Coordinates of C-alpha atoms in Angstrom, one line a residue:
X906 CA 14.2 14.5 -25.7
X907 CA 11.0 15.7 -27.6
X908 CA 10.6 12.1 -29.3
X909 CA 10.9 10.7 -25.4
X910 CA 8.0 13.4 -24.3
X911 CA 5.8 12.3 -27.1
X912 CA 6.5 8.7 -26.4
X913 CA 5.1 9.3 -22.9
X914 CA 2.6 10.8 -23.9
X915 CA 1.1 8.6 -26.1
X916 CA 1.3 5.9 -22.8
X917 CA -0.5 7.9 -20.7
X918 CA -3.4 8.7 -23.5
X919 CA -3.6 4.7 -23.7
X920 CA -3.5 4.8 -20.4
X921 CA -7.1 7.2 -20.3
X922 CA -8.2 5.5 -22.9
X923 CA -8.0 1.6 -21.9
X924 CA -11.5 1.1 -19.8
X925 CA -13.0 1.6 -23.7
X926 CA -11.0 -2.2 -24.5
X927 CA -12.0 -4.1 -27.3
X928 CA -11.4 -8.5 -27.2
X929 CA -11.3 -11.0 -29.9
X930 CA -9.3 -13.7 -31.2
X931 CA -6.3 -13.2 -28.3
X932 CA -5.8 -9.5 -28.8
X933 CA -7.0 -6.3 -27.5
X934 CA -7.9 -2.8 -29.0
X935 CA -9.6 0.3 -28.0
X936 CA -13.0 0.9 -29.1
X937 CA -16.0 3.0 -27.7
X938 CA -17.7 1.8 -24.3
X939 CA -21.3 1.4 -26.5
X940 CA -19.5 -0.8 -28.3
X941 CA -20.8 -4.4 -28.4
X942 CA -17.8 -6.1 -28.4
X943 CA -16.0 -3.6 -25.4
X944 CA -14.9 -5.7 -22.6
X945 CA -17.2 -4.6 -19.5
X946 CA -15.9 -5.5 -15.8
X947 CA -19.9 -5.6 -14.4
X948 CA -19.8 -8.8 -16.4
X949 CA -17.5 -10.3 -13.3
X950 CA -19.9 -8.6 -10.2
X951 CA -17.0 -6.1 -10.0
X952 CA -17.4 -2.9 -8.1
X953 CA -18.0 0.0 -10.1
X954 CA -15.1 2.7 -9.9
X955 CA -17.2 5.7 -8.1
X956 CA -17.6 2.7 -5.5
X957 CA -14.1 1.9 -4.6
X958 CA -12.5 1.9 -1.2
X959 CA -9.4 3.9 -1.4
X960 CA -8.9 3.4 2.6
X961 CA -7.7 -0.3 3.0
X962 CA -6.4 -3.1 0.4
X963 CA -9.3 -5.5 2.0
X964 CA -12.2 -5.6 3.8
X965 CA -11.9 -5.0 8.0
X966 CA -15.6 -4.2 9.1
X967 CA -14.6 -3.7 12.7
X968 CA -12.7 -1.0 11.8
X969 CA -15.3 0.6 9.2
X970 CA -17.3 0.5 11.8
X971 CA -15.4 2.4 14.0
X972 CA -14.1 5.0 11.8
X973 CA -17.8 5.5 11.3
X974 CA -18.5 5.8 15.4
X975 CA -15.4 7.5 15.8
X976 CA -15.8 10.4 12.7
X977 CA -19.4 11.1 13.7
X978 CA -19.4 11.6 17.3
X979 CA -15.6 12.9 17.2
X980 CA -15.3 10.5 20.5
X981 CA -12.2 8.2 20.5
X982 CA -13.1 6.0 22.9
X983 CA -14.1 3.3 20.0
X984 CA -10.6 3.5 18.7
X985 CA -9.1 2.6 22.1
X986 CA -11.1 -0.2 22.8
X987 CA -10.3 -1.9 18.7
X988 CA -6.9 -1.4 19.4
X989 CA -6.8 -2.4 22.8
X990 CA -8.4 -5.8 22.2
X991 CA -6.2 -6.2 18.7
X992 CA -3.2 -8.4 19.1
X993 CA -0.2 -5.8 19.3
X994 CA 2.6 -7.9 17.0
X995 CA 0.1 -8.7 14.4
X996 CA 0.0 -6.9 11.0
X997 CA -3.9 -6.5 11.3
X998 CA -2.9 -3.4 14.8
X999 CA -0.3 -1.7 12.6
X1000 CA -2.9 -1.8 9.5
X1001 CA -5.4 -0.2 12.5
X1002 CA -3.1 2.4 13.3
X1003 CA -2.2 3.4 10.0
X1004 CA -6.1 3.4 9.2
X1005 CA -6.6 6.1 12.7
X1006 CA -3.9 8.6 12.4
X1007 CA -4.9 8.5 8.3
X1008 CA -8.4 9.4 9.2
X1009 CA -7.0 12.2 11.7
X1010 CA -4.8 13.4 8.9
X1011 CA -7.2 13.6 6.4
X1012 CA -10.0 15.6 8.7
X1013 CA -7.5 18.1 9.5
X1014 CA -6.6 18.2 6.0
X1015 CA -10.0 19.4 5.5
X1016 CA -11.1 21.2 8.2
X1017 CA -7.8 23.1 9.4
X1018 CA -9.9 24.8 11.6
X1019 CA -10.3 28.9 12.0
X1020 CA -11.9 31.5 14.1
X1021 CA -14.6 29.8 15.8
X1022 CA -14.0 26.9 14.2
X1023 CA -12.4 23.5 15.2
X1024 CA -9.9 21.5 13.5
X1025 CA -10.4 18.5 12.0
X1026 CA -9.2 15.4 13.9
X1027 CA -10.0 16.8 17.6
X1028 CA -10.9 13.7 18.8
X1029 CA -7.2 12.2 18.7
X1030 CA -6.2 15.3 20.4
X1031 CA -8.4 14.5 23.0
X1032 CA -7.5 11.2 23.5
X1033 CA -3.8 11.8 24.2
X1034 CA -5.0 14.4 26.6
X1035 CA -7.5 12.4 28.4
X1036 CA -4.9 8.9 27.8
X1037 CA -1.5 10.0 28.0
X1038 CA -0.6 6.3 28.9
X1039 CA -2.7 4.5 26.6
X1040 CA 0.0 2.5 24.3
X1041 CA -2.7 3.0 21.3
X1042 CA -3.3 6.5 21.1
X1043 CA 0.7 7.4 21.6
X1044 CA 1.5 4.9 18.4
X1045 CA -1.2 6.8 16.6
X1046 CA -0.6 9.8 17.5
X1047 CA 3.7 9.0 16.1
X1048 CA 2.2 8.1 12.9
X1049 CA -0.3 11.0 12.7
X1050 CA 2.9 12.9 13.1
X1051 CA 4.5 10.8 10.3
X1052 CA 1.9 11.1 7.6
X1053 CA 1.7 15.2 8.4
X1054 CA 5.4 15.4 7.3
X1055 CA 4.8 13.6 4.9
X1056 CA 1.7 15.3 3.2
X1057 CA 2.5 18.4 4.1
X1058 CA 6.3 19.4 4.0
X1059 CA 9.3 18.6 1.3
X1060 CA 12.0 16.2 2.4
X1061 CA 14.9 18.6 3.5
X1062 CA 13.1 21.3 4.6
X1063 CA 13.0 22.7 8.5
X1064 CA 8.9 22.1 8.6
X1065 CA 9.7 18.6 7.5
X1066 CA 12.4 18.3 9.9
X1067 CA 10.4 19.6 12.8
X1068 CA 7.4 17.6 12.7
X1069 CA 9.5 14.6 12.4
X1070 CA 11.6 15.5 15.1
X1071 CA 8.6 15.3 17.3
X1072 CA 7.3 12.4 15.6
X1073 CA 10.3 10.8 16.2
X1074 CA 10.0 11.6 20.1
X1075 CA 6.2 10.1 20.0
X1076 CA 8.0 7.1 18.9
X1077 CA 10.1 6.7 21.9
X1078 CA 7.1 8.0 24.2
X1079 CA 5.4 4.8 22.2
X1080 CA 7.8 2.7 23.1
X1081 CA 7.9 3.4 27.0
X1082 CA 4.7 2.7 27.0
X1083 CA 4.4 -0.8 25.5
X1084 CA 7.9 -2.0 25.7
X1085 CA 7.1 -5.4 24.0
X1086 CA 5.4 -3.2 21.3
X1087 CA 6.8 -3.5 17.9
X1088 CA 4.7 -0.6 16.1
X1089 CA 6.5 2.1 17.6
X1090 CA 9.6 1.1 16.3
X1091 CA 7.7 0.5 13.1
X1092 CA 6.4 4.0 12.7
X1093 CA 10.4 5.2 13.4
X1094 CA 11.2 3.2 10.3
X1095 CA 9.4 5.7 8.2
X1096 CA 11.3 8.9 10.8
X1097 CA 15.0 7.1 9.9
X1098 CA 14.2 7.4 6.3
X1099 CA 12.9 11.5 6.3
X1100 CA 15.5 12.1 8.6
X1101 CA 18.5 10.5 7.2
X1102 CA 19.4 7.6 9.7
X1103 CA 22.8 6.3 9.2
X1104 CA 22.8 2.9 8.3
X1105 CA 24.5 1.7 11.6
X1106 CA 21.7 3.2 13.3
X1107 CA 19.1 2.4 11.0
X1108 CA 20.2 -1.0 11.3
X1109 CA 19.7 -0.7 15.4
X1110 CA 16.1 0.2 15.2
X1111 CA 15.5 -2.8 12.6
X1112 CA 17.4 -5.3 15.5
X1113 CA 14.4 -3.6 18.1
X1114 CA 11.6 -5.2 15.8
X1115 CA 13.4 -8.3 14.9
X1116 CA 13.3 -9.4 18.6
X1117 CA 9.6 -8.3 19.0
X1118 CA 8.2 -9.3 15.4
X1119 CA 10.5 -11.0 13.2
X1120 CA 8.1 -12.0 10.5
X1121 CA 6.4 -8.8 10.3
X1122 CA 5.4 -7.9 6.3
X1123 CA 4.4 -4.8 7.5
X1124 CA 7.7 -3.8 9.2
X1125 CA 9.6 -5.2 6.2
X1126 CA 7.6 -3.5 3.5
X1127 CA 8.4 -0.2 5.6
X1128 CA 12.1 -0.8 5.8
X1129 CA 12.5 -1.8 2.5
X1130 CA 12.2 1.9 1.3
X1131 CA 15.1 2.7 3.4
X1132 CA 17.3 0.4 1.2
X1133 CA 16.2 1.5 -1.8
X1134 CA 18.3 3.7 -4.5
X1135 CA 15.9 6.3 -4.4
X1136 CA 16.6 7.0 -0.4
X1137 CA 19.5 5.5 1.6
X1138 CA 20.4 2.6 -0.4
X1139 CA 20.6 1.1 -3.8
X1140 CA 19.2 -1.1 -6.5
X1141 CA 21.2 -4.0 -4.8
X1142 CA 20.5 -3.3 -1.6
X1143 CA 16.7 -3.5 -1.7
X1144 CA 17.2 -6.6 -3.3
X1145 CA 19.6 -8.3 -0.8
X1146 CA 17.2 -7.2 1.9
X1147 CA 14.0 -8.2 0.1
X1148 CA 15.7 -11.9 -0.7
X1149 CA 17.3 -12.3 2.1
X1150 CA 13.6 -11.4 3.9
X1151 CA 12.0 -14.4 2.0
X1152 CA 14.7 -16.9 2.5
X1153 CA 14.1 -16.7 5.9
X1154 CA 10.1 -16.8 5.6
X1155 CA 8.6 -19.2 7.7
X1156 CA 6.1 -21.7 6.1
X1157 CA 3.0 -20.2 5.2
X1158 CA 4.7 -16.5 5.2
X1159 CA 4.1 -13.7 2.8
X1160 CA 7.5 -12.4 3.2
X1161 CA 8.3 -15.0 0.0
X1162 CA 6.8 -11.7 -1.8
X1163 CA 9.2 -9.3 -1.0
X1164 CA 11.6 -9.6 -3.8
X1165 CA 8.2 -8.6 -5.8
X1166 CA 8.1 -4.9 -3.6
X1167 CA 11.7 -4.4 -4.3
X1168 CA 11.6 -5.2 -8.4
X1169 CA 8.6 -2.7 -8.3
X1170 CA 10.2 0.2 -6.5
X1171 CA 12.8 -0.3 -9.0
X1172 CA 11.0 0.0 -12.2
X1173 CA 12.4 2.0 -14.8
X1174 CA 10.4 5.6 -15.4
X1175 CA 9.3 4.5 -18.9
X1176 CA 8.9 0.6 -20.0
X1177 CA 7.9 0.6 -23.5
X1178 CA 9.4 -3.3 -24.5
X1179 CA 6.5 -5.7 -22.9
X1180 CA 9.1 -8.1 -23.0
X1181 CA 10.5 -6.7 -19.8
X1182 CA 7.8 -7.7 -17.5
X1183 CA 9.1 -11.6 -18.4
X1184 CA 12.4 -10.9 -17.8
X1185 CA 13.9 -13.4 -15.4
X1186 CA 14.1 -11.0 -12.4
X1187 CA 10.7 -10.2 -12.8
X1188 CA 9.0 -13.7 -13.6
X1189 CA 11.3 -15.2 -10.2
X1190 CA 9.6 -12.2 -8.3
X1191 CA 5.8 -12.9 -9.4
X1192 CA 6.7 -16.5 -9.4
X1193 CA 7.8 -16.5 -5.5
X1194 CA 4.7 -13.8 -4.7
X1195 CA 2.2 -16.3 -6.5
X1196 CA 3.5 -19.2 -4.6
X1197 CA 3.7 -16.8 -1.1
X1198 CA -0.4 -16.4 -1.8
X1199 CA -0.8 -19.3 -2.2
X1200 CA 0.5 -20.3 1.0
X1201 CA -0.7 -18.1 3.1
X1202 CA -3.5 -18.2 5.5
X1203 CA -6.6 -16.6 3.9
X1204 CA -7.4 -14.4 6.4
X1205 CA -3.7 -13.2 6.7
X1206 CA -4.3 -9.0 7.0
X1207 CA -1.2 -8.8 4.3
X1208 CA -2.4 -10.8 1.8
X1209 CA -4.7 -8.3 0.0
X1210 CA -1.5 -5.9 -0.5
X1211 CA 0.4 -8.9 -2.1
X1212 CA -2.3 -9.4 -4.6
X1213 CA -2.7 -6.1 -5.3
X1214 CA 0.7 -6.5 -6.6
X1215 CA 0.3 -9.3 -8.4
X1216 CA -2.3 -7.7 -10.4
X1217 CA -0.1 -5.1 -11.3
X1218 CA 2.5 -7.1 -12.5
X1219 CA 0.3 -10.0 -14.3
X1220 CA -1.5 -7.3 -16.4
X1221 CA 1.4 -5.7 -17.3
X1222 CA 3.1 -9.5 -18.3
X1223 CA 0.0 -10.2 -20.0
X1224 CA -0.8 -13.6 -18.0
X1225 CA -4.6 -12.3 -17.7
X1226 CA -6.1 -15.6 -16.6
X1227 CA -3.9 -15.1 -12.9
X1228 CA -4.4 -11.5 -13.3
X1229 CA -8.6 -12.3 -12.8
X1230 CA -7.8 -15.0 -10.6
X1231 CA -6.6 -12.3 -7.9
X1232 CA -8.9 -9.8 -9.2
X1233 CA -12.0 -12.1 -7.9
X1234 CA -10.3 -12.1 -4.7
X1235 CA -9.8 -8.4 -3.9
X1236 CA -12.1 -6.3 -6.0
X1237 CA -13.6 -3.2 -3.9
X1238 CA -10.6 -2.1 -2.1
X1239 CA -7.9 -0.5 -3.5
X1240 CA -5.8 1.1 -0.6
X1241 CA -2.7 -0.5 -1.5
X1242 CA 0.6 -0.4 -3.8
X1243 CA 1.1 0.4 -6.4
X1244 CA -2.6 2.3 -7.0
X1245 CA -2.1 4.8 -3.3
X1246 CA 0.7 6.7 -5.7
X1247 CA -2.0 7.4 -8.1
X1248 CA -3.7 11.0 -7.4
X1249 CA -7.0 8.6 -8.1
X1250 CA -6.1 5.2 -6.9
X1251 CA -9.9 4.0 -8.5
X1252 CA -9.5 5.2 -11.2
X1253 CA -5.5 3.3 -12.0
X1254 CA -7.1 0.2 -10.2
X1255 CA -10.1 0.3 -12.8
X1256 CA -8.0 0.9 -15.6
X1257 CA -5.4 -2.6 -15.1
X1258 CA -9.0 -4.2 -14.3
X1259 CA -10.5 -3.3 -17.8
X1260 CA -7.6 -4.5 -19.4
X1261 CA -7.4 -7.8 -17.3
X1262 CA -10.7 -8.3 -18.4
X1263 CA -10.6 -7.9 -22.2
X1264 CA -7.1 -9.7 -22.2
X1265 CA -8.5 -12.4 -20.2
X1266 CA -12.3 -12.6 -23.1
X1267 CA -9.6 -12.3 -25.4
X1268 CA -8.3 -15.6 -25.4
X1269 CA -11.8 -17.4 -24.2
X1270 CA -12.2 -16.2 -20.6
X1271 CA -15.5 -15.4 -20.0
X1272 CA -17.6 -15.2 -16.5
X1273 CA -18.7 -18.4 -16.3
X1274 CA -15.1 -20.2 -17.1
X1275 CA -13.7 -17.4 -13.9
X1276 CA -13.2 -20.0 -10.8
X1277 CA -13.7 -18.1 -7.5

């Protein structure tokens, strides 16, 4: 056990250590950032870390703009009126609705409010008081509920229960309101998993956004945890339901990259042989998720997450020329899988960037040889 302890540890001081990379002659070694062979990422126009956007995985100006409008003035009004004219079965409204009750989550998180002083996130209070029947702010509002248990209670434990008890009722209060509406069923997806859905009725609420969205990545991405070994599922599971996803993908469909979601939340704790990242499982997962990007319409709202992915994956398979090739293409945002379950998403995004970058210079990359 100490030998394993010591093995990890030495990963996670490479880890630290890898912006300070070193290229030449198809290999790649740590050296000091002065150094004037170090790979440097400013090289490629990339964003420096301190500058990341740890809110989305792409750029959405509308809604930048409204968070702005809507944190300053604490009036929710903006919010409506984005949502309102977003199309309600697209993947861009449940990426909006995430974005809102994150916002509201994070305010309250800090500002809890006090004596004389109000809570943080007021303005969604105030619009479900002043718009009880506004389909928006009640499939907010559920996933407000949602991320709360989430952030602030333990799976199993009566405060987790409770607030997803009631965000489980804002679902259905969702639901009455836009009946055609898949988003509240897709904010229950993450209730059925804290609250232990059976699979028979897990299986029901999946049927209820099938016949509204069928080709929803969104929807799938969030059910997909529910068949995983680590919650209701298993290893087998997730990948029947992740394959079976992309079978069925329609032309042009990112849901060809599901079977790359489902290798990743199965990833072993501790991968020290690089050969596993081209093993066949995962080579047929980054091989389908390249070819889903490819694809894909370019201003698909999903597409930034799937190349998130890919970067992950590509780095860690050592195929740095692809690796850049999706860098290029998403740099700045990093509000996405697998670099949210960091406790710094920045900095883990900046650290596979530095090493796609001196991988890539090592074998004769440069800037100018980088198609974009």
């Amino acid at each position: 056990m100490e030998i394993l302890w010591v093995l990890i540890a030495l990963v996670m001081l490479g880890f630290v250590l890898l912006p300070f990379l070193r290229r030449g002659r198809g290999a790649i070694s740590l050296v000091s950032p002065d150094h004037p062979d170090a790979a440097d990422p400013a090289n490629y126009g990339f964003v420096p870390e301190e500058e990341l956007d740890i809110r989305m995985p792409g750029p959405d100006q509308d809604l930048l703009d409204v968070l702005d409008v809507v944190q300053r003035t604490q009036d929710y009004r903006a919010a409506q009126q984005l949502l309102a004219g977003t199309e309600a079965e697209g993947e861009q409204r449940w990426q909006r609705v995430q974005a809102f009750a994150g916002a509201a989550s994070l305010e309250l998180r800090q500002r809890p409010g006090g004596v004389g002083e109000p809570a943080g996130g007021q303005w969604l209070r105030v619009w479900r008081a002043e718009a009880p029947k506004d389909a928006g702010g009640a499939a907010v509002h559920a996933e407000f509920l949602v991320q709360q248990a989430w952030r602030t209670a333990s799976p199993g434990t009566d405060e987790f229960r409770i607030i997803m008890e009631e965000a489980k009722a804002a679902c259905g209060d969702a639901a009455l309101l836009a009946p055609g509406d898949p988003i509240p069923y897709i904010v229950e997806l993450s209730v059925a998993r804290g609250l232990n859905y059976s699979q028979k009725d897990f299986e029901q609420l999946w049927l209820k956004i099938l016949d509204r969205a069928p080709a929803h990545m969104g929807a799938h991405l969030a059910a997909l945890h529910y068949w995983c070994e680590k919650w209701h599922g298993s290893r087998e599971a997730a990948y029947s339901f992740a394959e079976a996803a992309a079978a069925r993908a329609p032309r042009g469909s990112l849901l060809a990259a599901m079977p790359l979601f489902a290798v990743f939340e199965h990833l072993p704790e501790v991968t020290l042989v690089s050969s596993f990242w081209r093993t066949e499982v995962v080579s047929k997962a980054v091989h389908g998720a390249l070819h889903a990007v490819h694809s894909a319409r370019p201003d698909d709202p999903m597409l930034a997450h799937v190349r998130h992915m890919l970067v992950f994956f590509l780095v860690r398979g050592e195929r740095w020329s692809e690796a850049m090739n999706q860098l290029v293409r998403i740099d700045g945002h990093v509000g996405a899988l697998p670099w949210t379950l960091s406790a710094d998403p920045a900095a883990e995004f900046a650290v596979y960037r530095a090493l796609a970058v001196a991988g890539y210079e090592a074998n004769g990359g440069s800037p100018a040889s980088l198609p974009h």
